[in-house]
Amino acid sequence: MTQNSPLQLSLPVHLPDDETFKSYYPAAGNDQLIQKLQASAAGEGKQALYLWGQAKSGRTHLLHAACAHANDLERRSFYIPLGIHASISPALLEGLEQMDLVCIDDVDAIAGHPVWEEAIFDLYNRMAEHKHTALVVSASSSPTEAGFLLPDLASRMQWGLIYQLHPMADEEKLAALQRRSAMRGLQLPEDVGRFLLNRMARDLRTLFDVLDKLDKASMVHQRKLTIPFVKEMLRL
């Protein structure tokens, strides 16, 4: 996100520094999606991209990463999470066609809300006129299954590329955990990683948060990560 946009300053949103393409661990089958997102952020891809997948599949991380990539290229980006639509106004969408990249997260959260649906529809039309703005939209289901009341909105969301975000297999999550541990100078034995997968929520955001907690505990207590130590620290 650019830092000086008055639109951005009115949003209670902060992009985390660690959610970039480099820190994203793609599941098998998601490589092409990552390439298309990077192209969109750089202004080289299709004007519109719609990605959907189950909750905690990494959709938000990817939208944050696209904005971060655009910013690195000195392009103007804007991220808006529609999961908080009840506390913001559709007026925030006005003028976004002037940006280089617009990322709308959880767009299906406004399905069934006529004012918001009309505002998103109008944004699509304005962007189609300006041509230079890339739009990336995320949702938990496909455009035809998102539950929009406005038929034209569902149609607009099928203009560009549509990708389903595939969930990670357990082996891929284990590899991601071990890679993140190694980046921190922490060794995560395979048996400990599998223990975490079996005992904790399986989304990577939760697993990474747990790993961060264990990393700090390991340094404080000067102990390696073992199953007994993990049980003690997490009170399992």
mmCIF file of N, CA and C in Angstrom, residues 6-121:
data_model
loop_
_atom_site.group_PDB
_atom_site.id
_atom_site.type_symbol
_atom_site.label_atom_id
_atom_site.label_comp_id
_atom_site.label_asym_id
_atom_site.label_seq_id
_atom_site.Cartn_x
_atom_site.Cartn_y
_atom_site.Cartn_z
ATOM 1 N N PRO A 6 -5.309 9.233 1.068
ATOM 2 C CA PRO A 6 -6.316 9.501 2.089
ATOM 3 C C PRO A 6 -7.316 8.374 2.206
ATOM 4 N N LEU A 7 -7.524 7.648 1.114
ATOM 5 C CA LEU A 7 -8.435 6.504 1.172
ATOM 6 C C LEU A 7 -7.885 5.445 2.116
ATOM 7 N N GLN A 8 -6.611 5.156 1.992
ATOM 8 C CA GLN A 8 -6.009 4.119 2.819
ATOM 9 C C GLN A 8 -5.972 4.528 4.282
ATOM 10 N N LEU A 9 -5.738 5.810 4.534
ATOM 11 C CA LEU A 9 -5.655 6.260 5.913
ATOM 12 C C LEU A 9 -6.992 6.159 6.630
ATOM 13 N N SER A 10 -8.094 6.034 5.871
ATOM 14 C CA SER A 10 -9.408 5.932 6.490
ATOM 15 C C SER A 10 -9.799 4.492 6.775
ATOM 16 N N LEU A 11 -8.945 3.552 6.387
ATOM 17 C CA LEU A 11 -9.227 2.144 6.616
ATOM 18 C C LEU A 11 -8.467 1.636 7.845
ATOM 19 N N PRO A 12 -9.149 0.896 8.730
ATOM 20 C CA PRO A 12 -8.474 0.332 9.906
ATOM 21 C C PRO A 12 -7.730 -0.945 9.547
ATOM 22 N N VAL A 13 -6.813 -0.858 8.568
ATOM 23 C CA VAL A 13 -6.145 -2.042 8.036
ATOM 24 C C VAL A 13 -4.646 -1.787 7.988
ATOM 25 N N HIS A 14 -3.874 -2.790 8.397
ATOM 26 C CA HIS A 14 -2.428 -2.710 8.314
ATOM 27 C C HIS A 14 -1.920 -3.957 7.606
ATOM 28 N N LEU A 15 -1.136 -3.757 6.557
ATOM 29 C CA LEU A 15 -0.582 -4.903 5.841
ATOM 30 C C LEU A 15 0.628 -5.444 6.590
ATOM 31 N N PRO A 16 0.608 -6.706 6.973
ATOM 32 C CA PRO A 16 1.746 -7.277 7.699
ATOM 33 C C PRO A 16 2.990 -7.346 6.826
ATOM 34 N N ASP A 17 4.134 -7.030 7.397
ATOM 35 C CA ASP A 17 5.377 -6.999 6.638
ATOM 36 C C ASP A 17 5.824 -8.383 6.168
ATOM 37 N N ASP A 18 5.393 -9.428 6.867
ATOM 38 C CA ASP A 18 5.900 -10.763 6.556
ATOM 39 C C ASP A 18 5.017 -11.551 5.598
ATOM 40 N N GLU A 19 3.955 -10.950 5.062
ATOM 41 C CA GLU A 19 3.089 -11.673 4.131
ATOM 42 C C GLU A 19 3.406 -11.214 2.710
ATOM 43 N N THR A 20 4.406 -11.845 2.145
ATOM 44 C CA THR A 20 4.885 -11.544 0.805
ATOM 45 C C THR A 20 4.856 -12.821 -0.032
ATOM 46 N N PHE A 21 5.180 -12.698 -1.306
ATOM 47 C CA PHE A 21 5.259 -13.906 -2.136
ATOM 48 C C PHE A 21 6.408 -14.799 -1.668
ATOM 49 N N LYS A 22 7.474 -14.198 -1.170
ATOM 50 C CA LYS A 22 8.615 -14.983 -0.712
ATOM 51 C C LYS A 22 8.254 -15.848 0.481
ATOM 52 N N SER A 23 7.381 -15.346 1.343
ATOM 53 C CA SER A 23 7.024 -16.094 2.552
ATOM 54 C C SER A 23 5.805 -16.987 2.346
ATOM 55 N N TYR A 24 5.268 -17.023 1.118
ATOM 56 C CA TYR A 24 4.099 -17.858 0.847
ATOM 57 C C TYR A 24 4.555 -19.244 0.405
ATOM 58 N N TYR A 25 3.888 -20.259 0.919
ATOM 59 C CA TYR A 25 4.240 -21.633 0.586
ATOM 60 C C TYR A 25 3.117 -22.234 -0.250
ATOM 61 N N PRO A 26 3.261 -22.251 -1.573
ATOM 62 C CA PRO A 26 2.162 -22.696 -2.435
ATOM 63 C C PRO A 26 1.944 -24.197 -2.392
ATOM 64 N N ALA A 27 0.675 -24.593 -2.383
ATOM 65 C CA ALA A 27 0.338 -26.004 -2.505
ATOM 66 C C ALA A 27 0.512 -26.414 -3.959
ATOM 67 N N ALA A 28 0.623 -27.698 -4.177
ATOM 68 C CA ALA A 28 0.729 -28.193 -5.544
ATOM 69 C C ALA A 28 -0.486 -27.729 -6.347
ATOM 70 N N GLY A 29 -0.239 -27.206 -7.520
ATOM 71 C CA GLY A 29 -1.329 -26.746 -8.374
ATOM 72 C C GLY A 29 -1.572 -25.254 -8.300
ATOM 73 N N ASN A 30 -0.877 -24.549 -7.384
ATOM 74 C CA ASN A 30 -1.095 -23.103 -7.239
ATOM 75 C C ASN A 30 -0.005 -22.258 -7.889
ATOM 76 N N ASP A 31 0.983 -22.890 -8.516
ATOM 77 C CA ASP A 31 2.115 -22.147 -9.062
ATOM 78 C C ASP A 31 1.685 -21.138 -10.131
ATOM 79 N N GLN A 32 0.778 -21.561 -11.004
ATOM 80 C CA GLN A 32 0.350 -20.650 -12.068
ATOM 81 C C GLN A 32 -0.379 -19.440 -11.502
ATOM 82 N N LEU A 33 -1.184 -19.664 -10.457
ATOM 83 C CA LEU A 33 -1.880 -18.563 -9.807
ATOM 84 C C LEU A 33 -0.888 -17.545 -9.265
ATOM 85 N N ILE A 34 0.163 -18.006 -8.617
ATOM 86 C CA ILE A 34 1.169 -17.101 -8.067
ATOM 87 C C ILE A 34 1.793 -16.262 -9.181
ATOM 88 N N GLN A 35 2.099 -16.896 -10.296
ATOM 89 C CA GLN A 35 2.693 -16.176 -11.422
ATOM 90 C C GLN A 35 1.751 -15.101 -11.955
ATOM 91 N N LYS A 36 0.473 -15.419 -12.041
ATOM 92 C CA LYS A 36 -0.507 -14.456 -12.551
ATOM 93 C C LYS A 36 -0.685 -13.292 -11.579
ATOM 94 N N LEU A 37 -0.664 -13.583 -10.286
ATOM 95 C CA LEU A 37 -0.774 -12.520 -9.291
ATOM 96 C C LEU A 37 0.424 -11.580 -9.351
ATOM 97 N N GLN A 38 1.603 -12.144 -9.502
ATOM 98 C CA GLN A 38 2.799 -11.321 -9.611
ATOM 99 C C GLN A 38 2.731 -10.440 -10.853
ATOM 100 N N ALA A 39 2.218 -11.006 -11.939
ATOM 101 C CA ALA A 39 2.083 -10.233 -13.174
ATOM 102 C C ALA A 39 1.075 -9.104 -12.994
ATOM 103 N N SER A 40 -0.038 -9.387 -12.327
ATOM 104 C CA SER A 40 -1.049 -8.356 -12.087
ATOM 105 C C SER A 40 -0.469 -7.220 -11.251
ATOM 106 N N ALA A 41 0.287 -7.575 -10.221
ATOM 107 C CA ALA A 41 0.889 -6.563 -9.358
ATOM 108 C C ALA A 41 1.877 -5.693 -10.124
ATOM 109 N N ALA A 42 2.515 -6.287 -11.141
ATOM 110 C CA ALA A 42 3.497 -5.563 -11.941
ATOM 111 C C ALA A 42 2.870 -4.834 -13.122
ATOM 112 N N GLY A 43 1.550 -4.997 -13.298
ATOM 113 C CA GLY A 43 0.872 -4.344 -14.408
ATOM 114 C C GLY A 43 1.057 -5.048 -15.734
ATOM 115 N N GLU A 44 1.370 -6.346 -15.669
ATOM 116 C CA GLU A 44 1.667 -7.091 -16.891
ATOM 117 C C GLU A 44 0.652 -8.189 -17.195
ATOM 118 N N GLY A 45 -0.310 -8.390 -16.317
ATOM 119 C CA GLY A 45 -1.251 -9.493 -16.516
ATOM 120 C C GLY A 45 -2.614 -9.022 -16.975
ATOM 121 N N LYS A 46 -3.588 -9.909 -16.860
ATOM 122 C CA LYS A 46 -4.971 -9.563 -17.158
ATOM 123 C C LYS A 46 -5.446 -8.488 -16.190
ATOM 124 N N GLN A 47 -6.431 -7.713 -16.630
ATOM 125 C CA GLN A 47 -6.884 -6.612 -15.780
ATOM 126 C C GLN A 47 -7.617 -7.115 -14.549
ATOM 127 N N ALA A 48 -8.322 -8.237 -14.647
ATOM 128 C CA ALA A 48 -9.106 -8.743 -13.517
ATOM 129 C C ALA A 48 -8.738 -10.192 -13.215
ATOM 130 N N LEU A 49 -8.616 -10.487 -11.906
ATOM 131 C CA LEU A 49 -8.326 -11.857 -11.475
ATOM 132 C C LEU A 49 -9.172 -12.149 -10.241
ATOM 133 N N TYR A 50 -9.842 -13.296 -10.268
ATOM 134 C CA TYR A 50 -10.720 -13.724 -9.173
ATOM 135 C C TYR A 50 -10.155 -15.032 -8.636
ATOM 136 N N LEU A 51 -9.812 -15.049 -7.338
ATOM 137 C CA LEU A 51 -9.327 -16.294 -6.744
ATOM 138 C C LEU A 51 -10.219 -16.682 -5.574
ATOM 139 N N TRP A 52 -10.482 -17.958 -5.475
ATOM 140 C CA TRP A 52 -11.362 -18.415 -4.406
ATOM 141 C C TRP A 52 -10.837 -19.706 -3.801
ATOM 142 N N GLY A 53 -11.175 -19.879 -2.529
ATOM 143 C CA GLY A 53 -10.755 -21.077 -1.814
ATOM 144 C C GLY A 53 -11.343 -21.069 -0.424
ATOM 145 N N GLN A 54 -11.211 -22.155 0.260
ATOM 146 C CA GLN A 54 -11.804 -22.301 1.582
ATOM 147 C C GLN A 54 -11.164 -21.352 2.582
ATOM 148 N N ALA A 55 -11.832 -21.168 3.713
ATOM 149 C CA ALA A 55 -11.317 -20.273 4.754
ATOM 150 C C ALA A 55 -9.921 -20.711 5.190
ATOM 151 N N LYS A 56 -9.062 -19.738 5.458
ATOM 152 C CA LYS A 56 -7.693 -19.965 5.932
ATOM 153 C C LYS A 56 -6.837 -20.752 4.932
ATOM 154 N N SER A 57 -7.153 -20.593 3.649
ATOM 155 C CA SER A 57 -6.368 -21.264 2.618
ATOM 156 C C SER A 57 -5.214 -20.402 2.114
ATOM 157 N N GLY A 58 -5.103 -19.173 2.621
ATOM 158 C CA GLY A 58 -4.012 -18.298 2.209
ATOM 159 C C GLY A 58 -4.428 -17.182 1.271
ATOM 160 N N ARG A 59 -5.741 -16.995 1.088
ATOM 161 C CA ARG A 59 -6.213 -15.947 0.174
ATOM 162 C C ARG A 59 -5.744 -14.563 0.604
ATOM 163 N N THR A 60 -5.902 -14.264 1.883
ATOM 164 C CA THR A 60 -5.518 -12.945 2.376
ATOM 165 C C THR A 60 -4.018 -12.723 2.245
ATOM 166 N N HIS A 61 -3.231 -13.740 2.559
ATOM 167 C CA HIS A 61 -1.782 -13.645 2.406
ATOM 168 C C HIS A 61 -1.428 -13.263 0.981
ATOM 169 N N LEU A 62 -2.070 -13.882 0.012
ATOM 170 C CA LEU A 62 -1.744 -13.617 -1.385
ATOM 171 C C LEU A 62 -2.116 -12.199 -1.803
ATOM 172 N N LEU A 63 -3.226 -11.685 -1.310
ATOM 173 C CA LEU A 63 -3.594 -10.313 -1.636
ATOM 174 C C LEU A 63 -2.628 -9.325 -0.987
ATOM 175 N N HIS A 64 -2.234 -9.613 0.258
ATOM 176 C CA HIS A 64 -1.217 -8.782 0.905
ATOM 177 C C HIS A 64 0.088 -8.833 0.104
ATOM 178 N N ALA A 65 0.442 -10.020 -0.368
ATOM 179 C CA ALA A 65 1.684 -10.191 -1.126
ATOM 180 C C ALA A 65 1.643 -9.419 -2.438
ATOM 181 N N ALA A 66 0.490 -9.433 -3.096
ATOM 182 C CA ALA A 66 0.354 -8.703 -4.361
ATOM 183 C C ALA A 66 0.555 -7.203 -4.135
ATOM 184 N N CYS A 67 -0.032 -6.673 -3.059
ATOM 185 C CA CYS A 67 0.140 -5.252 -2.742
ATOM 186 C C CYS A 67 1.602 -4.944 -2.415
ATOM 187 N N ALA A 68 2.234 -5.813 -1.655
ATOM 188 C CA ALA A 68 3.639 -5.608 -1.302
ATOM 189 C C ALA A 68 4.525 -5.622 -2.545
ATOM 190 N N HIS A 69 4.221 -6.530 -3.477
ATOM 191 C CA HIS A 69 4.997 -6.627 -4.711
ATOM 192 C C HIS A 69 4.821 -5.368 -5.552
ATOM 193 N N ALA A 70 3.584 -4.882 -5.629
ATOM 194 C CA ALA A 70 3.329 -3.643 -6.367
ATOM 195 C C ALA A 70 4.084 -2.474 -5.745
ATOM 196 N N ASN A 71 4.058 -2.404 -4.421
ATOM 197 C CA ASN A 71 4.753 -1.316 -3.731
ATOM 198 C C ASN A 71 6.254 -1.354 -3.981
ATOM 199 N N ASP A 72 6.806 -2.568 -4.020
ATOM 200 C CA ASP A 72 8.240 -2.704 -4.295
ATOM 201 C C ASP A 72 8.589 -2.166 -5.682
ATOM 202 N N LEU A 73 7.612 -2.221 -6.582
ATOM 203 C CA LEU A 73 7.805 -1.732 -7.952
ATOM 204 C C LEU A 73 7.371 -0.276 -8.092
ATOM 205 N N GLU A 74 7.109 0.357 -6.946
ATOM 206 C CA GLU A 74 6.674 1.753 -6.895
ATOM 207 C C GLU A 74 5.372 1.984 -7.658
ATOM 208 N N ARG A 75 4.481 1.010 -7.515
ATOM 209 C CA ARG A 75 3.143 1.123 -8.087
ATOM 210 C C ARG A 75 2.141 1.340 -6.943
ATOM 211 N N ARG A 76 1.086 2.070 -7.232
ATOM 212 C CA ARG A 76 0.096 2.410 -6.211
ATOM 213 C C ARG A 76 -0.880 1.257 -6.023
ATOM 214 N N SER A 77 -1.018 0.789 -4.796
ATOM 215 C CA SER A 77 -1.912 -0.328 -4.514
ATOM 216 C C SER A 77 -2.889 0.028 -3.402
ATOM 217 N N PHE A 78 -3.980 -0.705 -3.372
ATOM 218 C CA PHE A 78 -4.995 -0.482 -2.338
ATOM 219 C C PHE A 78 -5.614 -1.825 -1.970
ATOM 220 N N TYR A 79 -5.665 -2.121 -0.675
ATOM 221 C CA TYR A 79 -6.236 -3.370 -0.172
ATOM 222 C C TYR A 79 -7.443 -3.050 0.692
ATOM 223 N N ILE A 80 -8.557 -3.737 0.420
ATOM 224 C CA ILE A 80 -9.760 -3.529 1.222
ATOM 225 C C ILE A 80 -10.376 -4.882 1.591
ATOM 226 N N PRO A 81 -10.495 -5.173 2.893
ATOM 227 C CA PRO A 81 -11.092 -6.435 3.349
ATOM 228 C C PRO A 81 -12.595 -6.257 3.577
ATOM 229 N N LEU A 82 -13.405 -6.855 2.754
ATOM 230 C CA LEU A 82 -14.845 -6.643 2.879
ATOM 231 C C LEU A 82 -15.466 -7.454 4.010
ATOM 232 N N GLY A 83 -14.646 -8.207 4.724
ATOM 233 C CA GLY A 83 -15.158 -8.848 5.931
ATOM 234 C C GLY A 83 -15.547 -7.823 6.981
ATOM 235 N N ILE A 84 -15.046 -6.596 6.844
ATOM 236 C CA ILE A 84 -15.394 -5.528 7.789
ATOM 237 C C ILE A 84 -16.325 -4.505 7.142
ATOM 238 N N HIS A 85 -17.080 -4.935 6.127
ATOM 239 C CA HIS A 85 -17.919 -3.993 5.370
ATOM 240 C C HIS A 85 -18.931 -3.270 6.255
ATOM 241 N N ALA A 86 -19.346 -3.887 7.364
ATOM 242 C CA ALA A 86 -20.339 -3.254 8.235
ATOM 243 C C ALA A 86 -19.788 -2.002 8.912
ATOM 244 N N SER A 87 -18.471 -1.894 8.998
ATOM 245 C CA SER A 87 -17.872 -0.750 9.689
ATOM 246 C C SER A 87 -17.234 0.257 8.739
ATOM 247 N N ILE A 88 -17.379 0.038 7.432
ATOM 248 C CA ILE A 88 -16.843 0.980 6.451
ATOM 249 C C ILE A 88 -17.930 1.337 5.443
ATOM 250 N N SER A 89 -17.630 2.277 4.579
ATOM 251 C CA SER A 89 -18.625 2.759 3.616
ATOM 252 C C SER A 89 -18.236 2.394 2.186
ATOM 253 N N PRO A 90 -19.219 2.112 1.334
ATOM 254 C CA PRO A 90 -18.933 1.863 -0.083
ATOM 255 C C PRO A 90 -18.259 3.054 -0.757
ATOM 256 N N ALA A 91 -18.354 4.228 -0.125
ATOM 257 C CA ALA A 91 -17.704 5.414 -0.679
ATOM 258 C C ALA A 91 -16.185 5.235 -0.777
ATOM 259 N N LEU A 92 -15.631 4.284 -0.025
ATOM 260 C CA LEU A 92 -14.189 4.009 -0.094
ATOM 261 C C LEU A 92 -13.760 3.537 -1.480
ATOM 262 N N LEU A 93 -14.716 3.037 -2.251
ATOM 263 C CA LEU A 93 -14.382 2.529 -3.578
ATOM 264 C C LEU A 93 -14.253 3.635 -4.617
ATOM 265 N N GLU A 94 -14.720 4.816 -4.281
ATOM 266 C CA GLU A 94 -14.688 5.921 -5.236
ATOM 267 C C GLU A 94 -13.247 6.339 -5.533
ATOM 268 N N GLY A 95 -12.940 6.420 -6.802
ATOM 269 C CA GLY A 95 -11.607 6.847 -7.218
ATOM 270 C C GLY A 95 -10.565 5.758 -7.277
ATOM 271 N N LEU A 96 -10.920 4.527 -6.903
ATOM 272 C CA LEU A 96 -9.921 3.457 -6.907
ATOM 273 C C LEU A 96 -9.461 3.086 -8.312
ATOM 274 N N GLU A 97 -10.228 3.475 -9.319
ATOM 275 C CA GLU A 97 -9.806 3.199 -10.697
ATOM 276 C C GLU A 97 -8.543 3.984 -11.071
ATOM 277 N N GLN A 98 -8.130 4.910 -10.198
ATOM 278 C CA GLN A 98 -6.899 5.665 -10.426
ATOM 279 C C GLN A 98 -5.666 4.920 -9.912
ATOM 280 N N MET A 99 -5.885 3.852 -9.142
ATOM 281 C CA MET A 99 -4.761 3.088 -8.594
ATOM 282 C C MET A 99 -4.191 2.157 -9.658
ATOM 283 N N ASP A 100 -3.006 1.620 -9.385
ATOM 284 C CA ASP A 100 -2.408 0.633 -10.281
ATOM 285 C C ASP A 100 -2.915 -0.773 -9.972
ATOM 286 N N LEU A 101 -3.127 -1.044 -8.684
ATOM 287 C CA LEU A 101 -3.597 -2.359 -8.249
ATOM 288 C C LEU A 101 -4.610 -2.194 -7.130
ATOM 289 N N VAL A 102 -5.737 -2.861 -7.253
ATOM 290 C CA VAL A 102 -6.754 -2.881 -6.205
ATOM 291 C C VAL A 102 -7.015 -4.327 -5.829
ATOM 292 N N CYS A 103 -6.891 -4.653 -4.544
ATOM 293 C CA CYS A 103 -7.149 -6.001 -4.049
ATOM 294 C C CYS A 103 -8.343 -5.961 -3.101
ATOM 295 N N ILE A 104 -9.384 -6.692 -3.445
ATOM 296 C CA ILE A 104 -10.597 -6.750 -2.629
ATOM 297 C C ILE A 104 -10.713 -8.140 -2.029
ATOM 298 N N ASP A 105 -10.580 -8.220 -0.721
ATOM 299 C CA ASP A 105 -10.593 -9.500 -0.012
ATOM 300 C C ASP A 105 -12.010 -9.824 0.474
ATOM 301 N N ASP A 106 -12.371 -11.105 0.442
ATOM 302 C CA ASP A 106 -13.670 -11.569 0.946
ATOM 303 C C ASP A 106 -14.832 -10.825 0.302
ATOM 304 N N VAL A 107 -14.813 -10.731 -1.015
ATOM 305 C CA VAL A 107 -15.859 -9.973 -1.712
ATOM 306 C C VAL A 107 -17.234 -10.593 -1.513
ATOM 307 N N ASP A 108 -17.286 -11.899 -1.267
ATOM 308 C CA ASP A 108 -18.592 -12.545 -1.072
ATOM 309 C C ASP A 108 -19.224 -12.162 0.262
ATOM 310 N N ALA A 109 -18.482 -11.459 1.118
ATOM 311 C CA ALA A 109 -19.059 -11.002 2.386
ATOM 312 C C ALA A 109 -20.156 -9.968 2.168
ATOM 313 N N ILE A 110 -20.142 -9.301 0.998
ATOM 314 C CA ILE A 110 -21.160 -8.285 0.738
ATOM 315 C C ILE A 110 -22.292 -8.826 -0.134
ATOM 316 N N ALA A 111 -22.260 -10.127 -0.428
ATOM 317 C CA ALA A 111 -23.355 -10.735 -1.194
ATOM 318 C C ALA A 111 -24.660 -10.571 -0.426
ATOM 319 N N GLY A 112 -25.688 -10.075 -1.107
ATOM 320 C CA GLY A 112 -26.970 -9.849 -0.457
ATOM 321 C C GLY A 112 -27.134 -8.448 0.087
ATOM 322 N N HIS A 113 -26.099 -7.612 -0.069
ATOM 323 C CA HIS A 113 -26.167 -6.215 0.362
ATOM 324 C C HIS A 113 -26.210 -5.336 -0.890
ATOM 325 N N PRO A 114 -27.386 -4.905 -1.314
ATOM 326 C CA PRO A 114 -27.547 -4.208 -2.598
ATOM 327 C C PRO A 114 -26.646 -3.000 -2.788
ATOM 328 N N VAL A 115 -26.490 -2.172 -1.748
ATOM 329 C CA VAL A 115 -25.681 -0.963 -1.894
ATOM 330 C C VAL A 115 -24.221 -1.324 -2.194
ATOM 331 N N TRP A 116 -23.704 -2.296 -1.479
ATOM 332 C CA TRP A 116 -22.328 -2.726 -1.709
ATOM 333 C C TRP A 116 -22.181 -3.402 -3.070
ATOM 334 N N GLU A 117 -23.150 -4.221 -3.433
ATOM 335 C CA GLU A 117 -23.064 -4.905 -4.725
ATOM 336 C C GLU A 117 -23.046 -3.895 -5.866
ATOM 337 N N GLU A 118 -23.874 -2.871 -5.786
ATOM 338 C CA GLU A 118 -23.896 -1.826 -6.810
ATOM 339 C C GLU A 118 -22.559 -1.091 -6.851
ATOM 340 N N ALA A 119 -21.975 -0.837 -5.680
ATOM 341 C CA ALA A 119 -20.705 -0.117 -5.619
ATOM 342 C C ALA A 119 -19.575 -0.925 -6.260
ATOM 343 N N ILE A 120 -19.534 -2.233 -5.992
ATOM 344 C CA ILE A 120 -18.507 -3.091 -6.602
ATOM 345 C C ILE A 120 -18.720 -3.172 -8.109
ATOM 346 N N PHE A 121 -19.984 -3.284 -8.514
ATOM 347 C CA PHE A 121 -20.323 -3.339 -9.943
ATOM 348 C C PHE A 121 -19.855 -2.067 -10.652
#
